[in-house]
mmCIF file of C-alpha atoms and ligand atoms in Angstrom:
data_model
loop_
_atom_site.group_PDB
_atom_site.id
_atom_site.type_symbol
_atom_site.label_atom_id
_atom_site.label_comp_id
_atom_site.label_asym_id
_atom_site.label_seq_id
_atom_site.Cartn_x
_atom_site.Cartn_y
_atom_site.Cartn_z
ATOM 1 C CA UNK Y 1 9.151 10.091 18.139
ATOM 2 C CA UNK Y 2 12.120 7.760 19.629
ATOM 3 C CA UNK Y 3 15.125 8.424 19.411
ATOM 4 C CA UNK Y 4 17.332 5.164 16.824
ATOM 5 C CA UNK Y 5 19.623 3.192 18.195
ATOM 6 C CA UNK Y 6 23.228 2.718 16.894
ATOM 7 C CA UNK Y 7 23.883 -0.088 15.067
ATOM 8 C CA UNK Y 8 21.736 -2.165 16.852
ATOM 9 C CA UNK Y 9 21.855 -6.061 16.072
ATOM 10 C CA UNK Y 10 19.284 -7.416 14.140
ATOM 11 C CA UNK Y 11 20.021 -11.280 15.249
ATOM 12 C CA UNK Y 12 16.496 -10.808 17.597
ATOM 13 C CA UNK Y 13 14.913 -9.210 15.078
ATOM 14 C CA UNK Y 14 14.666 -12.299 11.669
ATOM 15 C CA UNK Y 15 13.201 -15.123 12.868
ATOM 16 C CA UNK Y 16 16.543 -16.584 10.919
ATOM 17 C CA UNK Y 17 18.394 -15.468 13.663
ATOM 18 C CA UNK Y 18 20.921 -14.004 10.383
ATOM 19 C CA UNK Y 19 23.227 -11.490 13.179
ATOM 20 C CA UNK Y 20 23.087 -8.515 10.944
ATOM 21 C CA UNK Y 21 23.720 -5.139 11.879
ATOM 22 C CA UNK Y 22 22.078 -1.627 11.314
ATOM 23 C CA UNK Y 23 23.492 1.911 11.991
ATOM 24 C CA UNK Y 24 20.236 2.666 13.482
ATOM 25 C CA UNK Y 25 17.208 0.870 13.763
ATOM 26 C CA UNK Y 26 13.778 2.305 15.493
ATOM 27 C CA UNK Y 27 10.400 0.810 16.155
ATOM 28 C CA UNK Y 28 8.069 3.158 15.581
ATOM 29 C CA UNK Y 29 4.119 3.197 16.371
ATOM 30 C CA UNK Y 30 1.760 5.256 14.498
ATOM 31 C CA UNK Y 31 2.682 7.101 11.500
ATOM 32 C CA UNK Y 32 3.300 9.836 12.717
ATOM 33 C CA UNK Y 33 6.334 8.905 14.316
ATOM 34 C CA UNK Y 34 7.575 6.828 10.921
ATOM 35 C CA UNK Y 35 7.532 10.798 9.429
ATOM 36 C CA UNK Y 36 9.157 11.887 11.928
ATOM 37 C CA UNK Y 37 11.614 9.176 11.618
ATOM 38 C CA UNK Y 38 12.162 9.525 7.770
ATOM 39 C CA UNK Y 39 12.813 12.572 8.135
ATOM 40 C CA UNK Y 40 15.635 12.087 10.641
ATOM 41 C CA UNK Y 41 17.159 10.081 8.420
ATOM 42 C CA UNK Y 42 17.628 12.182 5.460
ATOM 43 C CA UNK Y 43 19.116 10.534 2.551
ATOM 44 C CA UNK Y 44 20.439 7.798 4.825
ATOM 45 C CA UNK Y 45 18.817 3.959 3.688
ATOM 46 C CA UNK Y 46 15.907 2.889 4.645
ATOM 47 C CA UNK Y 47 14.853 -0.355 5.718
ATOM 48 C CA UNK Y 48 11.097 -1.640 7.065
ATOM 49 C CA UNK Y 49 10.498 -4.251 8.935
ATOM 50 C CA UNK Y 50 7.384 -6.733 10.231
ATOM 51 C CA UNK Y 51 8.045 -9.898 12.279
ATOM 52 C CA UNK Y 52 11.673 -9.959 9.986
ATOM 53 C CA UNK Y 53 9.942 -14.007 9.666
ATOM 54 C CA UNK Y 54 10.741 -14.277 5.675
ATOM 55 C CA UNK Y 55 13.442 -11.929 4.782
ATOM 56 C CA UNK Y 56 17.318 -13.015 4.688
ATOM 57 C CA UNK Y 57 19.564 -10.848 5.231
ATOM 58 C CA UNK Y 58 22.647 -11.389 3.343
ATOM 59 C CA UNK Y 59 24.959 -8.414 5.589
ATOM 60 C CA UNK Y 60 24.706 -5.256 7.648
ATOM 61 C CA UNK Y 61 22.297 -2.745 6.406
ATOM 62 C CA UNK Y 62 24.255 0.628 6.258
ATOM 63 C CA UNK Y 63 21.593 3.098 6.929
ATOM 64 C CA UNK Y 64 18.297 2.841 9.382
ATOM 65 C CA UNK Y 65 15.892 -0.766 10.075
ATOM 66 C CA UNK Y 66 12.136 0.891 11.097
ATOM 67 C CA UNK Y 67 10.311 -1.872 12.295
ATOM 68 C CA UNK Y 68 7.176 -1.852 12.407
ATOM 69 C CA UNK Y 69 5.080 -1.781 15.864
ATOM 70 C CA UNK Y 70 1.599 0.001 15.328
ATOM 71 C CA UNK Y 71 0.065 -1.223 17.802
ATOM 72 C CA UNK Y 72 -4.498 -2.843 18.462
ATOM 73 C CA UNK Y 73 -7.573 -5.193 16.709
ATOM 74 C CA UNK Y 74 -10.193 -3.315 17.296
ATOM 75 C CA UNK Y 75 -14.369 -4.040 16.178
ATOM 76 C CA UNK Y 76 -14.728 -2.126 13.336
ATOM 77 C CA UNK Y 77 -18.115 -3.691 11.862
ATOM 78 C CA UNK Y 78 -20.395 -6.101 12.107
ATOM 79 C CA UNK Y 79 -23.698 -7.606 10.051
ATOM 80 C CA UNK Y 80 -25.638 -10.218 11.126
ATOM 81 C CA UNK Y 81 -22.833 -13.537 9.644
ATOM 82 C CA UNK Y 82 -19.504 -11.148 9.653
ATOM 83 C CA UNK Y 83 -17.228 -9.413 12.017
ATOM 84 C CA UNK Y 84 -14.962 -6.482 10.856
ATOM 85 C CA UNK Y 85 -11.525 -6.394 12.664
ATOM 86 C CA UNK Y 86 -8.992 -3.998 11.919
ATOM 87 C CA UNK Y 87 -5.898 -4.872 13.560
ATOM 88 C CA UNK Y 88 -2.738 -2.862 13.230
ATOM 89 C CA UNK Y 89 -0.019 -3.876 11.505
ATOM 90 C CA UNK Y 90 3.149 -4.171 14.401
ATOM 91 C CA UNK Y 91 0.651 -7.101 16.075
ATOM 92 C CA UNK Y 92 1.442 -10.234 16.078
ATOM 93 C CA UNK Y 93 -0.005 -12.400 13.493
ATOM 94 C CA UNK Y 94 -0.600 -15.411 15.910
ATOM 95 C CA UNK Y 95 -1.929 -13.546 19.231
ATOM 96 C CA UNK Y 96 -3.768 -11.940 16.160
ATOM 97 C CA UNK Y 97 -5.111 -15.955 15.290
ATOM 98 C CA UNK Y 98 -5.876 -16.358 18.522
ATOM 99 C CA UNK Y 99 -7.884 -13.580 20.045
ATOM 100 C CA UNK Y 100 -9.868 -14.241 17.241
ATOM 101 C CA UNK Y 101 -10.861 -17.652 18.185
ATOM 102 C CA UNK Y 102 -11.043 -16.598 21.763
ATOM 103 C CA UNK Y 103 -14.130 -15.053 20.331
ATOM 104 C CA UNK Y 104 -15.124 -17.366 18.214
ATOM 105 C CA UNK Y 105 -14.818 -14.716 15.015
ATOM 106 C CA UNK Y 106 -13.794 -17.236 11.954
ATOM 107 C CA UNK Y 107 -12.103 -17.610 9.321
ATOM 108 C CA UNK Y 108 -8.414 -17.863 10.607
ATOM 109 C CA UNK Y 109 -8.173 -20.806 12.430
ATOM 110 C CA UNK Y 110 -6.267 -22.735 9.232
ATOM 111 C CA UNK Y 111 -3.465 -20.010 9.421
ATOM 112 C CA UNK Y 112 -2.860 -20.572 13.090
ATOM 113 C CA UNK Y 113 0.833 -20.409 14.922
ATOM 114 C CA UNK Y 114 2.369 -19.075 10.706
ATOM 115 C CA UNK Y 115 5.176 -16.816 12.273
ATOM 116 C CA UNK Y 116 5.469 -12.426 11.467
ATOM 117 C CA UNK Y 117 3.854 -9.802 11.861
ATOM 118 C CA UNK Y 118 -0.253 -8.355 10.910
ATOM 119 C CA UNK Y 119 0.823 -5.827 8.460
ATOM 120 C CA UNK Y 120 3.391 -8.826 6.184
ATOM 121 C CA UNK Y 121 0.231 -11.379 6.175
ATOM 122 C CA UNK Y 122 -0.970 -9.588 3.136
ATOM 123 C CA UNK Y 123 2.007 -8.622 1.844
ATOM 124 C CA UNK Y 124 2.568 -12.368 0.709
ATOM 125 C CA UNK Y 125 -0.739 -13.621 1.266
ATOM 126 C CA UNK Y 126 0.259 -15.776 3.835
ATOM 127 C CA UNK Y 127 -1.190 -19.556 3.240
ATOM 128 C CA UNK Y 128 -1.949 -23.286 4.348
ATOM 129 C CA UNK Y 129 -3.611 -25.729 4.873
ATOM 130 C CA UNK Y 130 -5.815 -24.914 2.169
ATOM 131 C CA UNK Y 131 -6.157 -21.016 3.124
ATOM 132 C CA UNK Y 132 -4.678 -18.192 2.021
ATOM 133 C CA UNK Y 133 -5.110 -14.788 3.561
ATOM 134 C CA UNK Y 134 -7.131 -13.270 0.674
ATOM 135 C CA UNK Y 135 -9.902 -15.400 1.608
ATOM 136 C CA UNK Y 136 -11.339 -13.461 4.462
ATOM 137 C CA UNK Y 137 -9.190 -10.182 3.946
ATOM 138 C CA UNK Y 138 -11.583 -6.195 3.726
ATOM 139 C CA UNK Y 139 -8.901 -4.091 3.093
ATOM 140 C CA UNK Y 140 -5.706 -2.547 4.480
ATOM 141 C CA UNK Y 141 -4.632 1.164 5.311
ATOM 142 C CA UNK Y 142 -1.037 1.793 3.992
ATOM 143 C CA UNK Y 143 0.937 4.776 3.876
ATOM 144 C CA UNK Y 144 3.106 6.006 0.599
ATOM 145 C CA UNK Y 145 7.313 7.052 1.438
ATOM 146 C CA UNK Y 146 6.281 9.276 -1.154
ATOM 147 C CA UNK Y 147 3.646 11.653 -0.945
ATOM 148 C CA UNK Y 148 3.400 10.307 2.809
ATOM 149 C CA UNK Y 149 -1.074 9.566 2.171
ATOM 150 C CA UNK Y 150 -2.964 7.486 3.605
ATOM 151 C CA UNK Y 151 -4.280 4.863 1.101
ATOM 152 C CA UNK Y 152 -7.045 2.197 1.227
ATOM 153 C CA UNK Y 153 -6.217 -1.004 -1.103
ATOM 154 C CA UNK Y 154 -9.376 -2.963 -1.261
ATOM 155 C CA UNK Y 155 -8.932 -6.828 -2.220
ATOM 156 C CA UNK Y 156 -8.835 -6.069 -6.342
ATOM 157 C CA UNK Y 157 -6.786 -3.450 -5.432
ATOM 158 C CA UNK Y 158 -3.316 -5.366 -3.900
ATOM 159 C CA UNK Y 159 -3.792 -8.654 -6.410
ATOM 160 C CA UNK Y 160 -3.298 -11.614 -4.576
ATOM 161 C CA UNK Y 161 -1.465 -14.567 -6.023
ATOM 162 C CA UNK Y 162 0.219 -17.528 -4.682
ATOM 163 C CA UNK Y 163 2.325 -16.155 -2.326
ATOM 164 C CA UNK Y 164 1.790 -12.365 -3.943
ATOM 165 C CA UNK Y 165 0.852 -9.054 -4.022
ATOM 166 C CA UNK Y 166 1.181 -5.532 -5.088
ATOM 167 C CA UNK Y 167 3.680 -4.714 -2.260
ATOM 168 C CA UNK Y 168 5.689 -7.682 -3.233
ATOM 169 C CA UNK Y 169 6.369 -5.949 -7.377
ATOM 170 C CA UNK Y 170 5.096 -2.441 -7.694
ATOM 171 C CA UNK Y 171 4.485 -1.259 -3.943
ATOM 172 C CA UNK Y 172 7.390 -2.794 -2.838
ATOM 173 C CA UNK Y 173 10.016 -0.569 -0.556
ATOM 174 C CA UNK Y 174 7.251 2.136 -1.428
ATOM 175 C CA UNK Y 175 4.534 2.044 0.738
ATOM 176 C CA UNK Y 176 3.123 0.897 4.107
ATOM 177 C CA UNK Y 177 1.272 -1.261 5.740
ATOM 178 C CA UNK Y 178 -0.683 0.766 9.247
ATOM 179 C CA UNK Y 179 -3.486 -1.700 8.955
ATOM 180 C CA UNK Y 180 -5.342 -4.870 8.189
ATOM 181 C CA UNK Y 181 -9.595 -5.663 8.177
ATOM 182 C CA UNK Y 182 -10.798 -9.190 7.689
ATOM 183 C CA UNK Y 183 -13.974 -10.073 7.442
ATOM 184 C CA UNK Y 184 -14.207 -13.158 10.095
ATOM 185 C CA UNK Y 185 -17.395 -15.035 9.798
ATOM 186 C CA UNK Y 186 -20.058 -15.455 12.545
ATOM 187 C CA UNK Y 187 -20.664 -18.973 12.312
ATOM 188 C CA UNK Y 188 -17.356 -20.867 10.481
ATOM 189 C CA UNK Y 189 -17.635 -22.675 7.221
ATOM 190 C CA UNK Y 190 -14.609 -25.259 7.694
ATOM 191 C CA UNK Y 191 -12.282 -26.541 5.433
ATOM 192 C CA UNK Y 192 -10.903 -29.630 6.370
ATOM 193 C CA UNK Y 193 -10.114 -30.854 2.863
ATOM 194 C CA UNK Y 194 -6.219 -30.819 3.571
ATOM 195 C CA UNK Y 195 -5.262 -34.331 3.770
ATOM 196 C CA UNK Y 196 -3.318 -33.529 6.864
ATOM 197 C CA UNK Y 197 -5.624 -31.725 8.766
ATOM 198 C CA UNK Y 198 -8.577 -33.576 8.844
ATOM 199 C CA UNK Y 199 -6.263 -37.060 9.390
ATOM 200 C CA UNK Y 200 -4.958 -34.897 12.048
ATOM 201 C CA UNK Y 201 -8.395 -34.265 13.375
ATOM 202 C CA UNK Y 202 -9.660 -38.104 13.446
ATOM 203 C CA UNK Y 203 -5.746 -39.064 15.334
ATOM 204 C CA UNK Y 204 -7.210 -36.297 18.157
ATOM 205 C CA UNK Y 205 -10.111 -38.177 18.282
ATOM 206 C CA UNK Y 206 -12.199 -34.331 18.229
ATOM 207 C CA UNK Y 207 -16.260 -35.433 17.714
ATOM 208 C CA UNK Y 208 -16.942 -31.948 16.638
ATOM 209 C CA UNK Y 209 -15.578 -29.762 14.930
ATOM 210 C CA UNK Y 210 -14.793 -26.881 15.618
ATOM 211 C CA UNK Y 211 -12.426 -23.765 14.838
ATOM 212 C CA UNK Y 212 -10.610 -24.376 17.719
ATOM 213 C CA UNK Y 213 -10.143 -28.119 16.900
ATOM 214 C CA UNK Y 214 -8.873 -27.277 13.671
ATOM 215 C CA UNK Y 215 -6.505 -24.252 14.685
ATOM 216 C CA UNK Y 216 -5.359 -26.754 16.887
ATOM 217 C CA UNK Y 217 -5.045 -29.578 14.533
ATOM 218 C CA UNK Y 218 -2.778 -27.124 12.613
ATOM 219 C CA UNK Y 219 -0.674 -25.940 15.461
ATOM 220 C CA UNK Y 220 0.571 -29.507 15.860
ATOM 221 C CA UNK Y 221 1.479 -30.611 12.625
ATOM 222 C CA UNK Y 222 2.674 -27.068 11.927
ATOM 223 C CA UNK Y 223 4.858 -28.516 15.635
ATOM 224 C CA UNK Y 224 5.242 -31.797 13.726
ATOM 225 C CA UNK Y 225 7.371 -31.058 10.536
ATOM 226 C CA UNK Y 226 8.083 -27.036 10.585
ATOM 227 C CA UNK Y 227 11.153 -26.606 12.956
ATOM 228 C CA UNK Y 228 10.080 -23.086 15.598
ATOM 229 C CA UNK Y 229 11.973 -20.713 14.827
ATOM 230 C CA UNK Y 230 12.435 -19.778 18.535
ATOM 231 C CA UNK Y 231 14.890 -22.751 18.707
ATOM 232 C CA UNK Y 232 16.191 -23.225 14.530
ATOM 233 C CA UNK Y 233 16.597 -20.048 12.684
ATOM 234 C CA UNK Y 234 14.276 -20.623 9.396
ATOM 235 C CA UNK Y 235 11.729 -18.484 7.535
ATOM 236 C CA UNK Y 236 8.871 -21.296 6.974
ATOM 237 C CA UNK Y 237 9.590 -22.354 2.664
ATOM 238 C CA UNK Y 238 12.444 -21.240 1.091
ATOM 239 C CA UNK Y 239 11.088 -21.765 -2.178
ATOM 240 C CA UNK Y 240 7.534 -21.321 -3.308
ATOM 241 C CA UNK Y 241 6.180 -24.247 -4.778
ATOM 242 C CA UNK Y 242 6.902 -24.198 -8.915
ATOM 243 C CA UNK Y 243 4.019 -23.810 -11.324
ATOM 244 C CA UNK Y 244 4.202 -25.717 -14.382
ATOM 245 C CA UNK Y 245 2.488 -26.252 -17.757
ATOM 246 C CA UNK Y 246 0.451 -29.515 -17.692
ATOM 247 C CA UNK Y 247 2.605 -31.465 -20.453
ATOM 248 C CA UNK Y 248 4.915 -30.549 -18.817
ATOM 249 C CA UNK Y 249 3.614 -31.857 -15.842
ATOM 250 C CA UNK Y 250 3.162 -35.055 -17.614
ATOM 251 C CA UNK Y 251 6.563 -35.626 -19.070
ATOM 252 C CA UNK Y 252 7.987 -35.036 -15.848
ATOM 253 C CA UNK Y 253 5.508 -37.761 -14.460
ATOM 254 C CA UNK Y 254 6.726 -40.360 -17.538
ATOM 255 C CA UNK Y 255 10.596 -39.737 -15.637
ATOM 256 C CA UNK Y 256 10.075 -39.572 -12.346
ATOM 257 C CA UNK Y 257 6.594 -41.325 -10.968
ATOM 258 C CA UNK Y 258 6.037 -40.694 -7.609
ATOM 259 C CA UNK Y 259 6.373 -36.681 -8.272
ATOM 260 C CA UNK Y 260 4.573 -34.980 -6.204
ATOM 261 C CA UNK Y 261 2.090 -32.461 -7.983
ATOM 262 C CA UNK Y 262 -1.896 -30.750 -7.407
ATOM 263 C CA UNK Y 263 -2.807 -29.776 -10.957
ATOM 264 C CA UNK Y 264 -5.382 -26.994 -11.076
ATOM 265 C CA UNK Y 265 -9.429 -28.087 -12.090
ATOM 266 C CA UNK Y 266 -8.507 -27.876 -15.635
ATOM 267 C CA UNK Y 267 -5.597 -29.804 -15.406
ATOM 268 C CA UNK Y 268 -3.918 -26.281 -17.821
ATOM 269 C CA UNK Y 269 -1.025 -25.754 -15.087
ATOM 270 C CA UNK Y 270 0.414 -27.968 -11.988
ATOM 271 C CA UNK Y 271 1.581 -26.390 -8.550
ATOM 272 C CA UNK Y 272 4.575 -29.375 -8.026
ATOM 273 C CA UNK Y 273 5.858 -30.069 -4.256
ATOM 274 C CA UNK Y 274 9.195 -28.060 -4.019
ATOM 275 C CA UNK Y 275 10.042 -29.968 -0.603
ATOM 276 C CA UNK Y 276 10.075 -33.416 -2.507
ATOM 277 C CA UNK Y 277 11.932 -31.675 -5.673
ATOM 278 C CA UNK Y 278 15.082 -30.651 -2.565
ATOM 279 C CA UNK Y 279 14.481 -34.104 -1.322
ATOM 280 C CA UNK Y 280 14.709 -36.395 -4.476
ATOM 281 C CA UNK Y 281 17.529 -34.060 -4.986
ATOM 282 C CA UNK Y 282 19.422 -35.556 -1.336
ATOM 283 C CA UNK Y 283 19.481 -32.015 0.016
ATOM 284 C CA UNK Y 284 17.023 -33.366 3.539
ATOM 285 C CA UNK Y 285 18.881 -33.146 6.361
ATOM 286 C CA UNK Y 286 22.193 -31.658 5.101
ATOM 287 C CA UNK Y 287 24.159 -29.167 6.838
ATOM 288 C CA UNK Y 288 27.102 -27.150 5.703
ATOM 289 C CA UNK Y 289 28.836 -25.032 9.208
ATOM 290 C CA UNK Y 290 25.786 -23.955 10.447
ATOM 291 C CA UNK Y 291 23.496 -23.706 7.236
ATOM 292 C CA UNK Y 292 21.055 -26.898 6.770
ATOM 293 C CA UNK Y 293 17.887 -28.187 5.289
ATOM 294 C CA UNK Y 294 15.176 -29.161 7.406
ATOM 295 C CA UNK Y 295 15.614 -32.881 8.035
ATOM 296 C CA UNK Y 296 12.007 -33.120 8.167
ATOM 297 C CA UNK Y 297 11.112 -30.898 5.471
ATOM 298 C CA UNK Y 298 13.099 -30.128 2.332
ATOM 299 C CA UNK Y 299 11.621 -26.831 1.929
ATOM 300 C CA UNK Y 300 12.066 -25.157 4.938
ATOM 301 C CA UNK Y 301 16.385 -24.018 5.008
ATOM 302 C CA UNK Y 302 17.725 -23.536 8.737
ATOM 303 C CA UNK Y 303 20.470 -21.064 11.006
ATOM 304 C CA UNK Y 304 21.832 -23.286 12.974
ATOM 305 C CA UNK Y 305 23.716 -21.272 14.626
ATOM 306 C CA UNK Y 306 25.984 -19.104 13.580
ATOM 307 C CA UNK Y 307 25.324 -19.161 9.601
ATOM 308 C CA UNK Y 308 25.759 -16.237 7.790
ATOM 309 C CA UNK Y 309 22.954 -14.527 5.582
ATOM 310 C CA UNK Y 310 25.597 -15.347 2.514
ATOM 311 C CA UNK Y 311 25.845 -19.346 3.869
ATOM 312 C CA UNK Y 312 21.935 -19.551 3.597
ATOM 313 C CA UNK Y 313 22.171 -17.492 0.075
ATOM 314 C CA UNK Y 314 24.673 -19.773 -0.785
ATOM 315 C CA UNK Y 315 23.523 -23.294 -0.374
ATOM 316 C CA UNK Y 316 19.481 -22.134 -1.769
ATOM 317 C CA UNK Y 317 21.546 -21.006 -5.226
ATOM 318 C CA UNK Y 318 23.004 -24.935 -5.124
ATOM 319 C CA UNK Y 319 19.713 -26.281 -4.386
ATOM 320 C CA UNK Y 320 17.485 -24.763 -6.954
ATOM 321 C CA UNK Y 321 20.607 -24.602 -9.392
ATOM 322 C CA UNK Y 322 20.565 -29.839 -8.155
ATOM 323 C CA UNK Y 323 16.842 -28.915 -8.778
ATOM 324 C CA UNK Y 324 16.671 -27.437 -12.357
ATOM 325 C CA UNK Y 325 19.872 -29.632 -13.973
ATOM 326 C CA UNK Y 326 17.565 -33.412 -12.550
ATOM 327 C CA UNK Y 327 14.465 -31.851 -12.927
ATOM 328 C CA UNK Y 328 14.303 -28.723 -15.988
ATOM 329 C CA UNK Y 329 12.319 -26.929 -13.210
ATOM 330 C CA UNK Y 330 12.931 -23.219 -12.018
ATOM 331 C CA UNK Y 331 13.350 -22.539 -7.744
ATOM 332 C CA UNK Y 332 11.961 -19.321 -7.111
ATOM 333 C CA UNK Y 333 12.981 -18.049 -3.216
ATOM 334 C CA UNK Y 334 9.533 -17.001 -1.628
ATOM 335 C CA UNK Y 335 11.518 -15.434 0.786
ATOM 336 C CA UNK Y 336 12.665 -11.672 0.719
ATOM 337 C CA UNK Y 337 16.365 -11.181 -0.085
ATOM 338 C CA UNK Y 338 17.246 -7.672 2.416
HETATM 339 N N1 EPU D 1 7.393 -33.245 0.617
HETATM 340 C C1 EPU D 1 8.907 -34.318 -0.066
HETATM 341 N N2 EPU D 1 9.288 -33.927 0.913
HETATM 342 C C2 EPU D 1 9.841 -33.246 1.934
HETATM 343 C C3 EPU D 1 8.759 -32.157 2.054
HETATM 344 C C4 EPU D 1 7.430 -32.513 1.365
HETATM 345 O O1 EPU D 1 8.017 -35.386 -0.937
HETATM 346 O O2 EPU D 1 10.790 -32.995 2.350
HETATM 347 C C5 EPU D 1 6.695 -33.376 -0.408
HETATM 348 C C6 EPU D 1 5.111 -34.654 0.580
HETATM 349 O O3 EPU D 1 4.561 -35.480 -0.660
HETATM 350 C C7 EPU D 1 3.979 -33.421 1.427
HETATM 351 C C8 EPU D 1 3.919 -32.381 0.110
HETATM 352 O O4 EPU D 1 5.141 -32.203 -0.489
HETATM 353 O O5 EPU D 1 2.623 -34.231 1.392
HETATM 354 C C9 EPU D 1 4.100 -30.984 0.359
HETATM 355 O O6 EPU D 1 4.564 -30.486 1.789
HETATM 356 P P1 EPU D 1 3.626 -30.196 3.016
HETATM 357 O O7 EPU D 1 1.853 -30.539 3.451
HETATM 358 O O8 EPU D 1 4.285 -29.901 4.142
HETATM 359 O O9 EPU D 1 3.220 -28.446 1.950
HETATM 360 P P2 EPU D 1 4.599 -28.041 1.087
HETATM 361 O O10 EPU D 1 3.893 -27.724 -0.480
HETATM 362 O O11 EPU D 1 5.794 -27.957 1.481
HETATM 363 C C10 EPU D 1 2.938 -25.530 1.468
HETATM 364 C C11 EPU D 1 3.143 -23.641 1.771
HETATM 365 C C12 EPU D 1 3.583 -23.795 3.448
HETATM 366 C C13 EPU D 1 2.611 -24.152 4.088
HETATM 367 C C14 EPU D 1 2.304 -25.624 3.766
HETATM 368 C C15 EPU D 1 0.768 -26.137 3.910
HETATM 369 C C16 EPU D 1 4.485 -23.200 0.390
HETATM 370 C C17 EPU D 1 5.525 -22.199 -0.242
HETATM 371 N N3 EPU D 1 4.360 -23.320 1.346
HETATM 372 O O12 EPU D 1 4.241 -26.717 1.767
HETATM 373 O O13 EPU D 1 3.810 -22.962 4.363
HETATM 374 O O14 EPU D 1 2.892 -24.104 5.745
HETATM 375 O O15 EPU D 1 2.368 -26.024 2.048
HETATM 376 O O16 EPU D 1 -0.552 -25.895 3.713
HETATM 377 O O17 EPU D 1 3.479 -23.041 -0.135
HETATM 378 C C18 EPU D 1 5.966 -20.883 4.213
HETATM 379 O O18 EPU D 1 5.074 -19.972 3.158
HETATM 380 O O19 EPU D 1 6.893 -20.706 5.197
HETATM 381 C C19 EPU D 1 5.323 -22.366 4.903
HETATM 382 C C20 EPU D 1 5.962 -22.837 5.305
#
């Protein structure tokens, strides 16, 4: 079992770059190591971290922070159409996507360059440019903190929703994801329906579509809109895009003709672009101290260097209040508070 380190700065372990401290810290590379560390920690508070790309640390952690470092990517099975690929939860998601693209395994190319770990991907059902993890998910293995057994969760067990799963709700803080298995295609089905992707492919002059070309287009779009956490601390979208009933959308449209929304096929519910709502409230490019709102994407809050988690949290609350006042719409945080 690794020996925990005392009084560890977490600045490099969260993409917001918040300099909170952990009383104790250790990485673990297997369920056995995790069990040993939990025994060592006894009654102390325990926090398990993945890539730290979807969290906001609002203070020091007076307990033990355990970083999932379970590695390995393995082809576990294949049939005529598919490959079944298992990856350790501690693998870097982007490295995993590149690994798949390098072998012509299709299905994750639209999810290129999303910061974070493989284990965090199912927790919030990561999604981008018309694809979500659930579209390629087969199953995952998770370790229960209560009885220390490994349980396999199938697609149905995970109850995936928009940036949501059972691991954000019922199993929150109760289980640790060990590995994730995806079903990828040998022959790709291209998803270029999300406007910006096709535009970027055209701009790149791509004549023959491939998963590599889609990945490159997605990477170019992300780089143009989203700040690189290595340069400016951030955790991607700070809020979810809110979903409103169709009639509320019609009322909002009457009052705010430019409002951006994506109705479901039946027109019963509409997903609003939270970035638009926030921009309309005048926040885009706002900065107070080192906490701010990204100048190219109002849905992304940023840390220019030494912001504290509480500064970012307060800014988020102010933004949500102003959107509620102007539009009567509540914003729900996508980022998890710790
Ligand atoms: N918009 C504005 N102003 C802004 C930002 C956006 O008016 O400052 C409007 C524009 O009309 C734009 C629309 O909002 O066309 C949508 O913006 P964008 O394409 O950037 O996507 P998003 O809805 O803001 C979502 C995901 C992103 C994902 C992109 C692309 C959520 C909460 N966010 O953002 O995911 O990369 O779509 O698929 O669903 C993340 O989860 O951390 C994340 C970055």
